[in-house]
Short mmCIF file of C-alpha atoms in Angstrom, two decimals:
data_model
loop_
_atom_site.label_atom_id
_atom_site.label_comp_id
_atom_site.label_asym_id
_atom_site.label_seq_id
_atom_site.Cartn_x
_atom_site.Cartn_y
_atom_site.Cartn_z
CA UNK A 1 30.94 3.13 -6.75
CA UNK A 2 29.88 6.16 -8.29
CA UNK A 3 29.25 9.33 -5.51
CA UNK A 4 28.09 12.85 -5.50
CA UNK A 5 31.35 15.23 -4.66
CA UNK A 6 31.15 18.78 -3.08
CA UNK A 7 33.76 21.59 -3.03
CA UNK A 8 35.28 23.18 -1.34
CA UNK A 9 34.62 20.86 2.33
CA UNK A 10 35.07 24.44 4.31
CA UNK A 11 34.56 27.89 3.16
CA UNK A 12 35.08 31.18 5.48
CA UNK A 13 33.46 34.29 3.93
CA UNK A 14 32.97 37.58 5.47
CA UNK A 15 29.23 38.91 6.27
CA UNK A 16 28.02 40.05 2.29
CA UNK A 17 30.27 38.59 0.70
CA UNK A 18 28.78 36.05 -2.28
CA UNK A 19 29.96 32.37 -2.11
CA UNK A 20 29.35 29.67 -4.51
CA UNK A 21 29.03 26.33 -3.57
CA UNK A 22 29.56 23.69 -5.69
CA UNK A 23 28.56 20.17 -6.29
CA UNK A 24 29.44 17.26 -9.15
CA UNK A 25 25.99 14.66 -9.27
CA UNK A 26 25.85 10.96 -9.86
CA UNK A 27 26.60 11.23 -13.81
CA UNK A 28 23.27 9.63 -14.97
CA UNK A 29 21.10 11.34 -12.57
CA UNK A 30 18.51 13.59 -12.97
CA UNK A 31 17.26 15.32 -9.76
CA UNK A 32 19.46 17.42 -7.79
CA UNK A 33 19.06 18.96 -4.06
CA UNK A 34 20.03 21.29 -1.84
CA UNK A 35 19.67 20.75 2.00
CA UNK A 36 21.38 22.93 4.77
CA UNK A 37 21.81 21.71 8.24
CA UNK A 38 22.59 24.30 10.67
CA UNK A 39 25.02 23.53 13.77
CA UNK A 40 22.65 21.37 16.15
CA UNK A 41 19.76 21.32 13.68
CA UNK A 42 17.84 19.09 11.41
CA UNK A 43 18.50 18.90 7.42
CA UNK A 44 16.54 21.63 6.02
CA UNK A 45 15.56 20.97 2.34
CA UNK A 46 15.74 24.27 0.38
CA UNK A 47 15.85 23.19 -3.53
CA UNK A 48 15.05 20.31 -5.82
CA UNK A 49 16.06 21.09 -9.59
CA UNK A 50 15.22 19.15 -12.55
CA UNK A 51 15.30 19.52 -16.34
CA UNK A 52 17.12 23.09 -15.75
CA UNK A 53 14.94 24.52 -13.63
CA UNK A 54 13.54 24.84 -9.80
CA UNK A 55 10.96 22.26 -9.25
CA UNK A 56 10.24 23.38 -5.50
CA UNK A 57 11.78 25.37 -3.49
CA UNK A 58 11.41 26.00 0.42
CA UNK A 59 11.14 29.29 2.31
CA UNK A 60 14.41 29.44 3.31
CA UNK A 61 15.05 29.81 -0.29
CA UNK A 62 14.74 33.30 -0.75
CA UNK A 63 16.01 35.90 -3.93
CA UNK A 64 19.77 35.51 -1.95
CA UNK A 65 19.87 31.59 -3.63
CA UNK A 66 20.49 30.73 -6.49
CA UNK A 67 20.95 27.39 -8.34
CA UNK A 68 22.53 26.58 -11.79
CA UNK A 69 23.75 23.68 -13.86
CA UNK A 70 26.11 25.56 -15.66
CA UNK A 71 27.85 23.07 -17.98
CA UNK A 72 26.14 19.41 -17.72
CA UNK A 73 28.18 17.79 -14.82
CA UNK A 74 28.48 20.96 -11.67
CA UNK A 75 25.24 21.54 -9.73
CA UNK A 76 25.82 24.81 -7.77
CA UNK A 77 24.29 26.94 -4.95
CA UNK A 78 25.03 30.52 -4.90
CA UNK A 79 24.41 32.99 -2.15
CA UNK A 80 24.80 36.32 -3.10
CA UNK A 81 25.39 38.41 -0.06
CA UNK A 82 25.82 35.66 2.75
CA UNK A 83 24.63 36.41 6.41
CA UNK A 84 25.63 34.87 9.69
CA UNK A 85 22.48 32.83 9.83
CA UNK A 86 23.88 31.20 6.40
CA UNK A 87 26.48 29.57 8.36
CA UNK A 88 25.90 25.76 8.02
CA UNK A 89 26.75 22.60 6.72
CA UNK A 90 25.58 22.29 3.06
CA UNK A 91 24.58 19.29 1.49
CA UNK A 92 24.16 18.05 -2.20
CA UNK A 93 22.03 15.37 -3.02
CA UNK A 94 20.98 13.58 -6.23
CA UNK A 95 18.52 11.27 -7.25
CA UNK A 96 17.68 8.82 -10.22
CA UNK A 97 14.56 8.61 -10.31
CA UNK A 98 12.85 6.31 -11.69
CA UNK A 99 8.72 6.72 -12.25
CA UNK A 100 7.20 4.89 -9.98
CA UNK A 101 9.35 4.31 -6.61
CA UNK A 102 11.01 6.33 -4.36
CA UNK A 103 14.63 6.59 -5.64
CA UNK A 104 17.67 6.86 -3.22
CA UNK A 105 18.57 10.46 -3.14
CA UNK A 106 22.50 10.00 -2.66
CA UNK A 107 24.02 12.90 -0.81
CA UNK A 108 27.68 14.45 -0.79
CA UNK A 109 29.93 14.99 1.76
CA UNK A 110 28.97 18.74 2.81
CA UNK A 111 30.34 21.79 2.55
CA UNK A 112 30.36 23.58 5.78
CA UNK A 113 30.38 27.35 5.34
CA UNK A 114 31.18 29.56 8.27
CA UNK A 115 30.29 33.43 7.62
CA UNK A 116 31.98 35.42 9.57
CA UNK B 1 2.34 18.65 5.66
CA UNK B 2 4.46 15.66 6.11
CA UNK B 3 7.27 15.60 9.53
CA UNK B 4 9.06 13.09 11.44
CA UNK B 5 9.58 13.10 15.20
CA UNK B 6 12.49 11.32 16.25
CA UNK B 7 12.52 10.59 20.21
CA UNK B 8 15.83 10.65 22.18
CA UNK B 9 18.44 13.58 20.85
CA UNK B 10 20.67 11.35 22.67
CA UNK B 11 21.00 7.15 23.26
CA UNK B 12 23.45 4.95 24.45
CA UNK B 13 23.61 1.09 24.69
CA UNK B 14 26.51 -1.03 25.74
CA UNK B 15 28.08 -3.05 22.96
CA UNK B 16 26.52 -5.84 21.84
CA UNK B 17 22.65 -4.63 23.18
CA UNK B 18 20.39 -4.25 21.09
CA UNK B 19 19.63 -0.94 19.30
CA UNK B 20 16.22 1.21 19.04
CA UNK B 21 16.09 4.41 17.56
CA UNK B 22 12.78 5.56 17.36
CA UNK B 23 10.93 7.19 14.56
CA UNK B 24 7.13 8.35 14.27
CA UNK B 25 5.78 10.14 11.20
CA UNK B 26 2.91 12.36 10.44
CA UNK B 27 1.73 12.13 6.95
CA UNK B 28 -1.88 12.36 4.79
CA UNK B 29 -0.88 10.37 1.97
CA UNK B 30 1.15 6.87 2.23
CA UNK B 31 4.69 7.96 2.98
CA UNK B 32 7.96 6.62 1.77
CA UNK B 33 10.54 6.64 5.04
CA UNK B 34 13.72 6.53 5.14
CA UNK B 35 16.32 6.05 7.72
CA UNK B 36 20.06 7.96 6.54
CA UNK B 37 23.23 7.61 9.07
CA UNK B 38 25.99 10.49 9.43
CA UNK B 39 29.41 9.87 10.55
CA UNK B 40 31.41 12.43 11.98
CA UNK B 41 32.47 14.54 9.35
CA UNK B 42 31.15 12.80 6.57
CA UNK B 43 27.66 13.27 4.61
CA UNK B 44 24.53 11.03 4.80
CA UNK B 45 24.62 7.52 3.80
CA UNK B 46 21.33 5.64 3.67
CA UNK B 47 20.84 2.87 6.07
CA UNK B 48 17.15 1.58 4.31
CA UNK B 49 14.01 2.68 3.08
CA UNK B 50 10.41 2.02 3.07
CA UNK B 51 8.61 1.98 0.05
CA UNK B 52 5.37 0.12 0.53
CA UNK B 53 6.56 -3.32 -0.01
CA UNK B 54 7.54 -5.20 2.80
CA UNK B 55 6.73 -3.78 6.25
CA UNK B 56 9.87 -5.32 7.48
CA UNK B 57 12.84 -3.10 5.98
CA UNK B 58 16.58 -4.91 6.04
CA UNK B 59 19.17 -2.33 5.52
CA UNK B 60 23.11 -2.32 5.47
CA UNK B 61 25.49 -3.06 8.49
CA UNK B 62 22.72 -5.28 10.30
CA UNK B 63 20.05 -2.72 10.65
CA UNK B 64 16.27 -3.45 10.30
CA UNK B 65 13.02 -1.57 11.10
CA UNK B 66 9.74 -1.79 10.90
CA UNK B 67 6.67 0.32 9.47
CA UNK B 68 3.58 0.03 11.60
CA UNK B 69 0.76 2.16 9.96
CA UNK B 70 -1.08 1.78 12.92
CA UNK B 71 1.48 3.34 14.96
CA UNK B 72 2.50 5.65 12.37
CA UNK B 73 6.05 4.29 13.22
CA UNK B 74 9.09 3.25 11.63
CA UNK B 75 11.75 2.31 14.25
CA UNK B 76 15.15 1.23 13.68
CA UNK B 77 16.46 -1.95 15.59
CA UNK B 78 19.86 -3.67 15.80
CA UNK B 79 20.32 -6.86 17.54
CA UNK B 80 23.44 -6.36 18.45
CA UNK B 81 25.56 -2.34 18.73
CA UNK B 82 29.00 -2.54 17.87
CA UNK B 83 31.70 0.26 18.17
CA UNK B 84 31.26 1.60 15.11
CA UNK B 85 27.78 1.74 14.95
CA UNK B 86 28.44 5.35 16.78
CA UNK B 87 26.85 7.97 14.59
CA UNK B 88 24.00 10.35 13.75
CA UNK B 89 21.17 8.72 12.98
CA UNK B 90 18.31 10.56 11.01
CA UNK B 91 14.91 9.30 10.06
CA UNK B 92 13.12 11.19 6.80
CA UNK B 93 9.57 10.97 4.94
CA UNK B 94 9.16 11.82 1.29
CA UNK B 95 5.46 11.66 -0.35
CA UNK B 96 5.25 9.78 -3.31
CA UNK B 97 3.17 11.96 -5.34
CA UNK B 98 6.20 12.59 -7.71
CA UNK B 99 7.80 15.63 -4.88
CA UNK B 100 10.44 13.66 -3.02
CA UNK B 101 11.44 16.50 -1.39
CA UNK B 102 12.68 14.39 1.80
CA UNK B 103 11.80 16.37 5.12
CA UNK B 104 14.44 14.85 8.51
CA UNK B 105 13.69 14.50 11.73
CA UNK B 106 16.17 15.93 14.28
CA UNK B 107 18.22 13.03 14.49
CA UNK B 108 19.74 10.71 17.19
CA UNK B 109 23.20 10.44 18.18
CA UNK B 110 24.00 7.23 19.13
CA UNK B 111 26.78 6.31 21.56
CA UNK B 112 28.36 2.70 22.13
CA UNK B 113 29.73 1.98 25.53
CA UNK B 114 32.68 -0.61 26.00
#
């Protein structure tokens, strides 16, 4: 069955450092998220992407995030100077979606990111 | 805005008693709900989802629940827990307004006792 894969499953970084995160989608899918989910916490949602660009983003996505879809098949999340706050668990997603019903958003393993 | 409260950080049943994990939602247009499950150290798998069809939702490994508009609930039951039923449970809400954007509750971990 086909599944959404994330890499690295643990990354240390040191406070400013930039760290990409990096994600490979269902093949025939379309949408693609972000979510975070801080020790403790609830999944955050902090960027949908479709077509090659952001369709929403939340406020936790501020100018230190970045998304790209750099060569058809890796969905990634970059954070360009990363802060202790960004430590969390990071979580792909990706969705179908068909017009008309609420596709299954199918979500990776995680990446958990520890800044230290 | 749409949320989900999820009641209970924490609930155990004995093996083989039934399971509730509760779930209300808070939502101005008709929602789509979802209920995902998160084994230790692994991502989120969906359990089932509600998408204005049946109220009565049958998901994988035995679990049901229920939408109740009138409630504004959509609790997940299990007739009977087994040992590896132990996990994070986490209800979400998407609109369906072409943004599905899903927003989580805080989640429940469920425990099994022998």
């Amino acid at each position: 069955e086909p599944e959404v894969t994330q890499t690295p499953s643990h990354q240390v970084t040191q406070m400013g450092q930039e760290v990409i995160l990096r994600c490979v989608p269902i093949s025939n899918h379309l949408y693609f998220y972000w979510y975070r989910q801080i020790l403790g916490q609830k999944v955050e949602f902090l960027v949908s992407f479709y077509n090659n660009e952001i369709s929403e983003k939340s406020e936790i996505f501020d100018d230190q995030f970045s998304v790209e879809r750099p060569d058809g098949s890796n969905f990634t999340l970059k954070i360009r100077s990363t802060k202790l706050e960004d430590s969390a668990m990071y979580f792909c997603a990706s969705q179908a979606r068909d017009r008309g019903r609420a596709d299954t958003q199918y979500f990776g393993p995680g990446t958990r990111l520890t800044v230290l | 805005a749409q949320s989900v409260t999820q009641l209970g950080s924490h609930v155990s049943v004995s093996e083989g008693a039934l399971v509730l994990l509760r779930c209300n939602y808070s939502s101005s247009v008709p929602p789509y709900l979802f209920w995902y499950v998160q084994y230790p150290n692994q991502g989120l798998q969906l359990l089932l989802k509600y998408t204005s069809a049946a109220t009565l939702v049958k998901g994988i490994n035995g679990f049901e629940a229920e939408f109740k508009k009138s409630e504004t609930s959509f609790h997940l039951t299990k007739p009977s827990a087994h040992m590896s039923d132990a996990a994070e449970y986490f209800c979400a809400v998407s609109d369906n307004f072409g943004n599905e954007k899903l927003t989580f509750g805080t989640g429940t971990r469920l425990t099994i006792i022998p």
